Amino acid sequence: MSRLPIPLVTASCSLLLFAFSSISSAYADSMSALIAQKSVQSNYSSPSYSAVPSAKVSTRSTIQRAGTYRSNATNTQPAINANTRYSTAHAINTPSYGTRQSAYRYPSAQNQAPVVLPAFLSGNYDNVDNEYLPLLSSAETQSSLAAREVVSMARKMALNERTIIKGGCWDYLNAVFNRAGVSRDTIHKGTYSQGPYARSDEIEVGDWLYYINHGYNRVEHSGLFVGWVDEASKQALILSYAGENRREPARYRVYDLSNVYQIMRPSV
């Protein structure tokens, strides 16, 4: 295979570089012209601008607050829950979009002094919700002497000592009353199936109650009454012990006391 002389190769390379340089220069010139043309078209202040405008991005929230809306024409008032307090100071002053304006009002802040719990309720417990600690504190500090002894002993066994008693709910409460050193008087007596069932105003703090457990297959159950969470619907805070083989301490829970058929009250 014959080779080209070196002078000829050099000349060929120079020719190729010149051609490539010419093409690059022409391409650069065309790109500069295109950029200049786009710059003229992008002049939004020009009266002759006719390009398609960019899409408008709305920042208005699509989340609708709870409650009803009122129309500027009809001035319909929103439906307000009677059980919730509202303050006009917290009304949402949002701009009107179309003919609708938000009329939802936030519940007013309850400016109540924080509840200061006594030292004996200053721990961290997994068998009572924190929201019920003030009710437990009131039961222990504002009840009669006999009731106070029972409620206090029950709290120590459940929260502080986490006592486990062999047996069920009856065995646990029997141990509470015995350790508190109080006796018990039967205030109301009925039967599981026929009653008569006690009224809510018959029940007091520290009472040992027998009732139908509506939250668990309507079985018979007994527990220590601490206080009403909602007396109108007969929802109360009760110290309850499951017992048997669960090996769990007693718990403070809310129970439905619609069917209390026996009340035993502590006495000294």
XYZ file of N, CA and C in Angstrom:
804
model
N 0.860 -1.188 0.000
C 0.000 0.000 0.000
C 0.894 1.235 0.000
N 0.635 2.152 -0.987
C 1.473 3.348 -1.120
C 1.011 4.415 -0.160
N 1.931 5.203 0.341
C 1.632 6.292 1.255
C 1.769 7.629 0.520
N 0.890 8.626 0.975
C 0.946 9.955 0.386
C 2.148 10.692 0.931
N 2.741 11.536 0.132
C 3.879 12.332 0.620
C 3.427 13.234 1.753
N 4.317 13.579 2.644
C 4.001 14.393 3.829
C 3.480 15.769 3.446
N 4.021 16.453 2.470
C 3.461 17.766 2.079
C 2.018 17.672 1.662
N 1.632 16.593 0.952
C 0.258 16.438 0.502
C -0.679 16.205 1.673
N -0.242 15.412 2.655
C -1.069 15.177 3.853
C -1.301 16.461 4.608
N -0.256 17.277 4.721
C -0.383 18.536 5.448
C -1.382 19.462 4.767
N -1.343 19.487 3.463
C -2.252 20.335 2.697
C -3.689 19.875 2.876
N -3.889 18.559 2.870
C -5.249 18.021 3.041
C -5.814 18.395 4.406
N -5.013 18.277 5.459
C -5.479 18.615 6.818
C -5.833 20.083 6.910
N -5.031 20.926 6.266
C -5.318 22.366 6.302
C -6.626 22.668 5.618
N -6.895 21.955 4.514
C -8.143 22.160 3.781
C -9.347 21.757 4.626
N -9.225 20.632 5.346
C -10.332 20.181 6.190
C -10.590 21.151 7.332
N -9.539 21.648 7.971
C -9.709 22.600 9.072
C -10.371 23.878 8.599
N -10.023 24.318 7.409
C -10.623 25.533 6.861
C -12.102 25.334 6.600
N -12.456 24.140 6.051
C -13.871 23.864 5.774
C -14.689 23.801 7.060
N -14.143 23.119 8.066
C -14.854 22.992 9.363
C -15.035 24.353 10.032
N -13.988 25.215 9.915
C -14.073 26.549 10.497
C -15.137 27.374 9.815
N -15.286 27.199 8.507
C -16.311 27.948 7.772
C -17.704 27.521 8.179
N -17.882 26.181 8.346
C -19.208 25.663 8.743
C -19.565 26.149 10.139
N -18.576 26.096 11.081
C -18.832 26.520 12.463
C -19.192 27.989 12.510
N -18.514 28.790 11.704
C -18.798 30.216 11.683
C -20.195 30.490 11.165
N -20.598 29.750 10.131
C -21.944 29.934 9.574
C -23.004 29.518 10.582
N -22.754 28.393 11.307
C -23.717 27.918 12.317
C -23.849 28.922 13.459
N -22.695 29.479 13.893
C -22.721 30.467 14.964
C -23.490 31.697 14.544
N -23.295 32.116 13.258
C -24.024 33.284 12.769
C -25.526 33.038 12.762
N -25.931 31.806 12.337
C -27.374 31.502 12.313
C -27.953 31.442 13.715
N -27.226 30.898 14.697
C -27.702 30.833 16.066
C -27.816 32.224 16.666
N -26.853 33.121 16.370
C -26.911 34.488 16.864
C -28.135 35.197 16.313
N -28.425 34.952 15.026
C -29.608 35.571 14.421
C -30.886 35.059 15.072
N -30.923 33.738 15.374
C -32.112 33.149 15.989
C -32.332 33.708 17.394
N -31.235 33.835 18.153
C -31.332 34.374 19.508
C -31.815 35.807 19.477
N -31.286 36.594 18.511
C -31.717 37.988 18.382
C -33.185 38.080 18.047
N -33.668 37.150 17.159
C -35.081 37.134 16.781
C -35.963 36.813 17.969
N -35.566 35.829 18.817
C -36.326 35.459 20.000
C -36.356 36.590 21.018
N -35.251 37.300 21.120
C -35.187 38.414 22.060
C -36.179 39.496 21.685
N -36.333 39.731 20.387
C -37.310 40.718 19.934
C -38.719 40.254 20.238
N -39.005 38.960 20.015
C -40.333 38.408 20.261
C -40.670 38.383 21.737
N -39.645 38.307 22.628
C -39.885 38.214 24.063
C -40.084 39.563 24.711
N -40.094 40.623 23.928
C -40.282 41.960 24.482
C -41.757 42.161 24.804
N -42.155 41.890 26.077
C -43.559 41.919 26.467
C -44.133 43.340 26.491
N -43.264 44.325 26.531
C -43.755 45.694 26.547
C -44.119 46.200 25.173
N -43.802 45.418 24.150
C -44.076 45.836 22.781
C -45.555 45.746 22.500
N -46.189 46.761 21.901
C -47.628 46.698 21.587
C -47.963 45.611 20.605
N -47.010 45.234 19.772
C -47.286 44.223 18.750
C -47.078 42.822 19.246
N -46.849 42.641 20.594
C -46.610 41.294 21.125
C -47.870 40.458 20.986
N -47.755 39.302 20.331
C -48.922 38.453 20.097
C -48.657 37.011 20.445
N -47.548 36.760 21.159
C -47.247 35.374 21.524
C -48.233 34.877 22.557
N -48.392 33.544 22.666
C -49.299 32.946 23.645
C -48.766 33.205 25.040
N -49.546 33.795 25.927
C -49.042 34.091 27.282
C -48.786 32.816 28.059
N -47.896 32.905 29.049
C -47.588 31.738 29.878
C -48.755 31.403 30.768
N -48.842 30.132 31.154
C -49.951 29.689 32.000
C -49.891 30.388 33.345
N -51.067 30.783 33.868
C -51.141 31.438 35.167
C -51.229 30.392 36.266
N -50.394 30.509 37.259
C -50.379 29.577 38.384
C -51.157 30.180 39.538
N -52.202 29.523 39.952
C -53.025 30.022 41.048
C -52.466 29.547 42.375
N -52.373 30.465 43.326
C -51.908 30.125 44.676
C -53.060 29.951 45.636
N -54.268 29.981 45.165
C -55.430 29.804 46.033
C -55.540 28.358 46.480
N -55.734 28.138 47.764
C -55.855 26.786 48.290
C -57.137 26.141 47.833
N -57.065 24.852 47.512
C -58.263 24.101 47.142
C -58.882 23.385 48.328
N -58.293 23.543 49.517
C -58.837 22.898 50.714
C -59.971 23.742 51.254
N -61.130 23.146 51.440
C -62.278 23.847 51.996
C -62.366 23.571 53.480
N -62.481 24.620 54.272
C -62.580 24.447 55.714
C -63.947 23.907 56.074
N -63.989 23.265 57.230
C -65.256 22.689 57.690
C -66.267 23.789 57.921
N -67.528 23.475 57.679
C -68.582 24.455 57.881
C -69.235 24.790 56.562
N -70.237 25.640 56.583
C -70.943 26.021 55.370
C -70.415 27.340 54.856
N -70.775 27.648 53.615
C -70.377 28.898 53.007
C -71.589 29.817 52.913
N -71.310 31.123 52.902
C -72.402 32.062 52.732
C -72.189 32.828 51.436
N -73.251 33.184 50.799
C -73.195 33.934 49.567
C -73.329 35.409 49.878
N -72.663 36.251 49.098
C -72.770 37.683 49.307
C -74.176 38.183 49.004
N -74.902 37.416 48.209
C -76.246 37.839 47.833
C -77.281 37.427 48.860
N -77.146 36.216 49.384
C -78.161 35.704 50.297
C -77.806 35.886 51.748
N -76.503 36.060 52.048
C -76.038 36.267 53.424
C -76.520 35.165 54.353
N -76.370 33.905 53.903
C -76.789 32.765 54.701
C -75.815 32.526 55.838
N -76.293 32.339 57.041
C -75.438 32.119 58.193
C -74.995 30.671 58.271
N -73.789 30.407 58.728
C -73.302 29.019 58.811
C -73.948 28.272 59.945
N -73.989 26.937 59.772
C -74.492 26.093 60.862
C -73.416 25.963 61.910
N -73.748 26.197 63.181
C -72.784 26.183 64.267
C -73.194 25.141 65.278
N -72.239 24.334 65.682
C -72.480 23.321 66.703
C -72.742 24.014 68.035
N -73.865 23.716 68.647
C -74.234 24.376 69.893
C -73.340 23.983 71.040
N -72.661 22.848 70.915
C -71.815 22.375 72.004
C -70.409 22.966 71.948
N -70.141 23.754 70.910
C -68.805 24.316 70.752
C -68.882 25.829 70.793
N -68.008 26.457 71.566
C -67.981 27.906 71.663
C -67.150 28.478 70.531
N -67.685 29.534 69.912
C -66.979 30.174 68.829
C -66.767 31.643 69.168
N -65.740 32.219 68.588
C -65.430 33.630 68.814
C -65.328 34.337 67.480
N -65.991 35.472 67.366
C -65.943 36.214 66.111
C -64.561 36.783 65.863
N -63.754 36.834 66.910
C -62.396 37.344 66.738
C -61.536 36.417 65.912
N -61.970 35.148 65.777
C -61.183 34.163 65.041
C -61.778 33.869 63.677
N -62.707 34.704 63.200
C -63.294 34.477 61.880
C -62.223 34.657 60.818
N -62.323 33.897 59.759
C -61.335 33.947 58.686
C -61.708 35.063 57.731
N -60.858 36.049 57.579
C -61.129 37.164 56.695
C -60.464 36.916 55.351
N -60.963 35.954 54.637
C -60.399 35.611 53.334
C -61.097 36.412 52.260
N -60.397 36.749 51.156
C -61.037 37.492 50.073
C -62.087 36.647 49.401
N -63.057 37.320 48.807
C -64.161 36.618 48.152
C -63.721 36.167 46.775
N -63.931 34.895 46.457
C -63.667 34.347 45.140
C -65.011 34.076 44.492
N -65.365 34.901 43.496
C -66.679 34.737 42.917
C -67.715 35.311 43.866
N -68.683 34.473 44.228
C -69.751 34.925 45.122
C -69.727 34.197 46.443
N -68.671 33.429 46.758
C -68.635 32.656 47.993
C -67.534 33.166 48.905
N -67.818 33.167 50.183
C -66.839 33.596 51.164
C -66.883 32.637 52.347
N -65.718 32.274 52.845
C -65.662 31.345 53.965
C -66.253 31.982 55.198
N -67.140 31.244 55.887
C -67.759 31.747 57.106
C -67.409 30.881 58.300
N -66.442 30.001 58.127
C -66.040 29.125 59.228
C -65.352 29.940 60.309
N -65.627 29.622 61.549
C -65.001 30.303 62.668
C -64.287 29.283 63.539
N -63.072 29.591 63.870
C -62.308 28.700 64.731
C -62.849 28.744 66.153
N -62.797 27.624 66.864
C -63.181 27.649 68.286
C -62.259 28.583 69.044
N -62.846 29.361 69.934
C -62.041 30.302 70.707
C -61.166 29.558 71.696
N -60.002 30.098 71.951
C -59.079 29.470 72.898
C -59.623 29.596 74.305
N -59.560 28.519 75.038
C -60.033 28.528 76.410
C -58.911 29.040 77.305
N -59.070 30.273 77.769
C -58.036 30.888 78.600
C -58.199 30.436 80.044
N -57.843 29.181 80.279
C -57.940 28.623 81.606
C -56.544 28.414 82.169
N -56.452 28.604 83.454
C -55.165 28.378 84.110
C -54.802 26.905 84.023
N -53.559 26.580 83.774
C -53.163 25.167 83.701
C -53.410 24.454 85.018
N -53.850 23.212 84.902
C -54.133 22.419 86.090
C -52.819 21.979 86.721
N -52.679 22.269 87.990
C -51.485 21.866 88.720
C -51.816 20.580 89.466
N -51.194 19.493 89.061
C -51.458 18.201 89.669
C -50.649 18.047 90.946
N -51.183 17.334 91.916
C -50.420 17.093 93.141
C -49.227 16.186 92.873
N -48.318 16.153 93.823
C -47.079 15.397 93.649
C -47.336 13.911 93.436
N -48.403 13.385 94.036
C -48.625 11.943 93.911
C -49.116 11.543 92.524
N -49.364 12.516 91.643
C -49.752 12.212 90.270
C -48.749 12.782 89.270
N -47.507 12.917 89.693
C -46.493 13.548 88.849
C -45.718 12.562 87.992
N -46.049 11.281 88.042
C -45.305 10.289 87.273
C -45.820 10.140 85.858
N -45.207 9.237 85.129
C -45.650 8.873 83.781
C -46.320 7.505 83.848
N -47.590 7.459 83.452
C -48.372 6.229 83.612
C -48.901 5.759 82.260
N -48.938 4.435 82.096
C -49.494 3.872 80.876
C -50.863 3.249 81.101
N -51.393 3.351 82.318
C -52.704 2.774 82.596
C -53.734 3.827 82.987
N -53.465 5.088 82.607
C -54.456 6.161 82.713
C -54.059 7.246 81.717
N -55.043 7.775 80.991
C -54.780 8.863 80.062
C -54.570 10.155 80.840
N -53.626 10.971 80.385
C -53.294 12.203 81.090
C -54.485 13.147 81.245
N -55.398 13.116 80.293
C -56.532 14.030 80.364
C -57.454 13.733 81.549
N -57.341 12.536 82.128
C -58.202 12.178 83.252
C -57.514 12.354 84.605
N -56.265 12.775 84.608
C -55.553 12.955 85.870
C -56.183 14.049 86.743
N -56.642 15.173 86.173
C -57.321 16.157 87.026
C -58.569 15.605 87.705
N -59.311 14.747 86.999
C -60.495 14.131 87.601
C -60.097 13.195 88.731
N -59.011 12.469 88.544
C -58.515 11.576 89.588
C -58.022 12.377 90.791
N -57.393 13.509 90.526
C -56.918 14.367 91.610
C -58.087 14.916 92.422
N -59.135 15.360 91.747
C -60.307 15.891 92.448
C -60.978 14.818 93.293
N -61.049 13.595 92.764
C -61.677 12.508 93.511
C -60.929 12.216 94.796
N -59.613 12.352 94.761
C -58.810 12.015 95.938
C -58.722 13.149 96.945
N -58.915 14.369 96.502
C -58.732 15.512 97.403
C -60.036 16.165 97.844
N -61.145 15.863 97.167
C -62.388 16.564 97.467
C -63.528 15.620 97.845
N -63.229 14.420 98.234
C -64.266 13.452 98.599
C -64.318 13.288 100.109
N -65.257 12.459 100.558
C -65.390 12.190 101.991
C -64.184 11.396 102.493
N -64.050 11.297 103.816
C -62.882 10.625 104.393
C -62.776 9.178 103.932
N -63.881 8.425 104.010
C -63.841 7.014 103.626
C -63.550 6.858 102.135
N -64.204 7.684 101.318
C -63.976 7.615 99.875
C -62.544 7.976 99.538
N -61.985 8.973 100.249
C -60.612 9.388 100.006
C -59.632 8.268 100.313
N -59.905 7.523 101.364
C -59.023 6.412 101.712
C -59.038 5.345 100.623
N -60.213 5.068 100.095
C -60.339 4.038 99.060
C -59.699 4.491 97.754
N -60.026 5.711 97.327
C -59.489 6.216 96.057
C -57.968 6.338 96.121
N -57.456 6.782 97.259
C -56.011 6.911 97.421
C -55.316 5.557 97.380
N -55.869 4.575 98.103
C -55.280 3.241 98.100
C -55.326 2.619 96.708
N -56.446 2.815 96.017
C -56.582 2.270 94.667
C -55.552 2.889 93.730
N -55.334 4.195 93.854
C -54.346 4.864 93.014
C -52.935 4.346 93.288
N -52.594 4.144 94.552
C -51.270 3.622 94.890
C -51.066 2.225 94.312
N -52.081 1.379 94.450
C -51.953 0.015 93.953
C -51.875 -0.035 92.432
N -52.640 0.830 91.750
C -52.702 0.777 90.294
C -51.540 1.503 89.633
N -51.248 2.740 90.065
C -50.253 3.564 89.387
C -48.854 3.429 89.954
N -48.752 3.404 91.281
C -47.425 3.415 91.904
C -46.842 2.016 92.089
N -47.641 1.111 92.626
C -47.149 -0.238 92.894
C -47.428 -1.207 91.754
N -48.425 -0.881 90.924
C -48.842 -1.753 89.816
C -49.108 -3.173 90.339
N -49.926 -3.219 91.368
C -50.195 -4.467 92.084
C -50.965 -5.467 91.225
N -50.564 -6.718 91.309
C -51.274 -7.811 90.652
C -51.916 -8.669 91.738
N -53.227 -8.860 91.624
C -53.980 -9.664 92.579
C -54.468 -10.934 91.882
N -54.344 -12.057 92.558
C -54.863 -13.303 92.003
C -56.380 -13.245 92.008
N -56.968 -13.485 90.852
C -58.428 -13.427 90.750
C -58.870 -12.372 89.765
N -60.120 -11.925 89.914
C -60.692 -10.968 88.975
C -61.004 -9.628 89.612
N -62.015 -8.926 89.028
C -62.346 -7.572 89.465
C -62.812 -7.549 90.923
N -63.613 -8.541 91.348
C -64.100 -8.561 92.728
C -62.928 -8.710 93.707
N -61.998 -9.595 93.404
C -60.853 -9.828 94.288
C -59.993 -8.571 94.425
N -59.825 -7.844 93.335
C -58.998 -6.642 93.381
C -59.636 -5.575 94.261
N -60.905 -5.269 94.023
C -61.564 -4.228 94.812
C -61.726 -4.641 96.271
N -61.886 -5.913 96.517
C -61.940 -6.381 97.901
C -60.604 -6.094 98.599
N -59.491 -6.296 97.882
C -58.172 -6.002 98.443
C -57.997 -4.501 98.664
N -58.517 -3.673 97.747
C -58.435 -2.221 97.904
C -59.155 -1.780 99.173
N -60.364 -2.242 99.380
C -61.142 -1.844 100.553
C -60.476 -2.346 101.838
N -59.960 -3.553 101.790
C -59.308 -4.102 102.990
C -58.041 -3.321 103.331
N -57.226 -3.005 102.347
C -55.997 -2.262 102.598
C -56.288 -0.828 103.035
N -57.395 -0.265 102.556
C -57.770 1.088 102.955
C -58.326 1.118 104.376
N -58.684 -0.037 104.915
C -59.197 -0.116 106.276
C -60.600 0.424 106.440
N -61.435 0.279 105.412
C -62.817 0.762 105.486
C -63.772 -0.409 105.282
N -64.980 -0.228 105.742
C -66.031 -1.223 105.502
C -66.864 -0.762 104.309
N -67.911 -1.507 103.986
C -68.746 -1.160 102.837
C -70.211 -1.346 103.185
N -71.012 -0.413 102.718
C -72.463 -0.471 102.917
C -73.140 -0.573 101.555
N -74.140 -1.471 101.451
C -74.879 -1.613 100.196
C -75.923 -0.511 100.107
N -75.766 0.369 99.123
C -76.657 1.513 98.940
C -77.763 1.191 97.951
N -77.429 0.408 96.948
C -78.412 0.040 95.917
C -78.160 -1.407 95.536
N -79.244 -2.168 95.428
C -79.088 -3.578 95.083
C -80.160 -3.992 94.093
N -79.718 -4.508 92.967
C -80.614 -5.048 91.960
C -79.988 -6.294 91.369
N -80.464 -6.685 90.219
C -79.913 -7.857 89.543
C -79.427 -7.467 88.148
N -78.557 -8.295 87.615
C -77.975 -8.037 86.301
C -79.053 -7.952 85.217
N -79.971 -8.871 85.232
C -80.938 -8.984 84.138
C -82.179 -8.120 84.320
N -82.573 -7.851 85.565
C -83.853 -7.176 85.796
C -83.720 -5.827 86.503
N -82.554 -5.505 87.026
C -82.423 -4.250 87.750
C -83.055 -4.374 89.142
N -83.562 -3.270 89.682
C -83.596 -1.922 89.089
C -82.202 -1.322 89.006
N -82.007 -0.483 87.984
C -80.705 0.114 87.768
C -80.640 1.491 88.427
N -79.468 1.824 88.935
C -79.301 3.053 89.710
C -79.307 4.287 88.821
N -79.804 5.382 89.396
C -79.722 6.680 88.735
C -78.300 7.240 88.902
N -77.931 8.150 88.034
C -76.580 8.707 88.103
C -76.370 9.517 89.380
N -77.438 10.159 89.903
C -77.267 10.960 91.113
C -77.150 10.116 92.380
N -77.296 8.807 92.254
C -77.106 7.919 93.399
C -75.641 7.523 93.577
N -74.813 7.767 92.574
C -73.436 7.283 92.566
C -72.499 8.375 93.076
N -71.559 7.986 93.954
C -70.590 8.919 94.507
C -69.167 8.397 94.325
N -68.220 9.313 94.496
C -66.801 8.956 94.389
C -66.452 7.875 95.409
N -65.714 6.879 94.965
C -65.292 5.799 95.846
C -66.261 4.633 95.913
N -67.394 4.717 95.207
C -68.372 3.628 95.236
C -67.860 2.425 94.446
N -68.133 1.250 94.995
C -67.852 -0.014 94.300
C -69.114 -0.365 93.537
N -69.025 -0.349 92.210
C -70.197 -0.516 91.357
C -70.187 -1.861 90.657
N -71.376 -2.448 90.546
C -71.603 -3.617 89.690
C -72.468 -3.130 88.521
N -72.028 -3.416 87.316
C -72.745 -2.884 86.153
C -72.561 -3.803 84.954
N -73.391 -3.572 83.949
C -73.273 -4.306 82.691
C -72.208 -3.632 81.839
N -71.214 -4.400 81.430
C -70.124 -3.868 80.619
C -70.549 -3.877 79.151
N -71.099 -2.746 78.698
C -71.584 -2.657 77.322
C -70.449 -2.685 76.307
N -69.251 -2.350 76.730
C -68.127 -2.343 75.804
C -67.473 -3.695 75.620
N -67.942 -4.715 76.369
C -67.330 -6.037 76.254
C -68.398 -7.113 76.438
N -69.158 -7.314 75.395
C -70.136 -8.410 75.314
C -71.203 -8.371 76.410
N -71.414 -7.182 77.019
C -72.459 -7.019 78.028
C -72.303 -8.000 79.198
N -71.078 -8.252 79.572
C -70.831 -9.159 80.694
C -70.977 -8.384 82.001
N -71.098 -9.102 83.117
C -71.122 -8.468 84.425
C -69.710 -8.011 84.774
N -69.620 -6.836 85.351
C -68.310 -6.302 85.715
C -68.474 -5.423 86.946
N -67.374 -5.204 87.664
C -67.402 -4.281 88.791
C -66.157 -3.409 88.749
N -66.287 -2.188 89.248
C -65.176 -1.250 89.231
C -65.384 -0.155 90.257
N -64.346 0.640 90.459
C -64.381 1.717 91.441
C -64.691 3.027 90.725
N -65.738 3.706 91.174
C -66.169 4.945 90.539
C -65.246 6.086 90.962
N -64.718 6.823 89.941
C -63.834 7.961 90.198
C -64.558 9.279 89.963
N -65.282 9.393 88.876
C -66.009 10.622 88.579
C -66.663 10.566 87.220
N -67.580 11.501 86.990
C -68.289 11.552 85.715
C -67.454 12.277 84.666
N -67.319 11.669 83.519
C -66.748 12.340 82.363
C -67.845 13.076 81.616
N -68.996 12.434 81.476
C -70.193 13.039 80.890
C -71.396 12.386 81.556
N -71.922 13.054 82.575
C -73.009 12.447 83.342
C -74.280 12.294 82.522
N -74.530 13.238 81.593
C -75.748 13.168 80.786
C -75.810 11.883 79.966
N -74.662 11.433 79.461
C -74.626 10.189 78.690
C -74.122 9.020 79.522
N -73.966 9.260 80.831
C -73.561 8.230 81.790
C -72.205 7.609 81.457
N -71.276 8.465 81.065
C -69.902 8.046 80.809
C -69.053 8.449 82.010
N -68.381 7.485 82.634
C -67.657 7.749 83.872
C -66.274 7.120 83.854
N -65.365 7.725 84.625
C -64.029 7.166 84.791
C -64.075 6.123 85.899
N -63.627 4.919 85.561
C -63.708 3.772 86.465
C -62.330 3.124 86.581
N -61.975 2.720 87.813
C -60.793 1.877 87.983
C -61.230 0.437 87.771
N -60.685 -0.183 86.749
C -61.112 -1.525 86.349
C -59.929 -2.486 86.379
N -60.203 -3.700 86.843
C -59.159 -4.733 86.896
C -59.628 -5.951 86.120
N -58.842 -6.314 85.106
C -59.209 -7.477 84.287
C -58.895 -8.770 85.016
N -57.680 -8.821 85.609
C -57.309 -9.972 86.426
C -57.168 -11.268 85.667
N -57.553 -12.361 86.398
C -57.399 -13.723 85.880
C -55.923 -13.969 85.555
N -55.602 -14.334 84.333
C -54.213 -14.675 84.000
C -53.524 -13.594 83.163
N -54.051 -12.383 83.151
C -53.498 -11.338 82.284
C -52.230 -10.712 82.852
N -52.073 -10.732 84.144
C -50.887 -10.180 84.787
C -50.705 -8.708 84.413
N -51.776 -7.943 84.427
C -51.746 -6.523 84.120
C -52.298 -5.730 85.300
N -51.733 -4.558 85.596
C -52.280 -3.745 86.689
C -53.646 -3.188 86.323
N -54.349 -2.704 87.306
C -55.657 -2.097 87.058
C -55.494 -0.852 86.188
N -56.545 -0.507 85.471
C -56.512 0.632 84.568
C -57.676 1.566 84.867
N -57.452 2.856 84.622
C -58.529 3.848 84.675
C -59.068 4.020 83.266
N -60.341 3.670 83.101
C -60.951 3.729 81.785
C -62.356 4.301 81.894
N -62.872 4.777 80.759
C -64.231 5.316 80.712
C -65.192 4.196 80.368
N -66.247 4.074 81.190
C -67.258 3.044 80.990
C -68.649 3.673 80.912
N -69.516 2.959 80.237
C -70.923 3.337 80.153
C -71.644 2.767 81.380
N -72.173 3.650 82.229
C -72.861 3.214 83.452
C -74.370 3.312 83.312
N -74.862 2.944 82.152
C -76.317 2.973 81.945
C -77.031 1.930 82.787
N -76.339 0.850 83.137
C -76.988 -0.249 83.866
C -76.159 -0.652 85.077
N -76.165 0.198 86.104
C -75.533 -0.119 87.385
C -76.585 -0.767 88.266
N -76.348 -1.985 88.687
C -77.375 -2.694 89.447
C -77.011 -2.910 90.915
N -75.789 -2.507 91.315
C -75.449 -2.592 92.722
C -74.395 -1.543 93.066
N -74.587 -0.894 94.214
C -73.635 0.113 94.711
C -73.248 -0.236 96.140
N -71.933 -0.339 96.363
C -71.427 -0.516 97.727
C -70.535 0.675 98.055
N -70.877 1.365 99.130
C -70.206 2.609 99.493
C -69.275 2.413 100.675
N -68.041 2.987 100.583
C -67.115 2.860 101.703
C -67.591 3.679 102.917
N -67.300 3.147 104.095
C -67.660 3.844 105.330
C -66.603 3.517 106.369
N -66.465 4.397 107.372
C -65.492 4.186 108.430
C -66.206 3.845 109.731
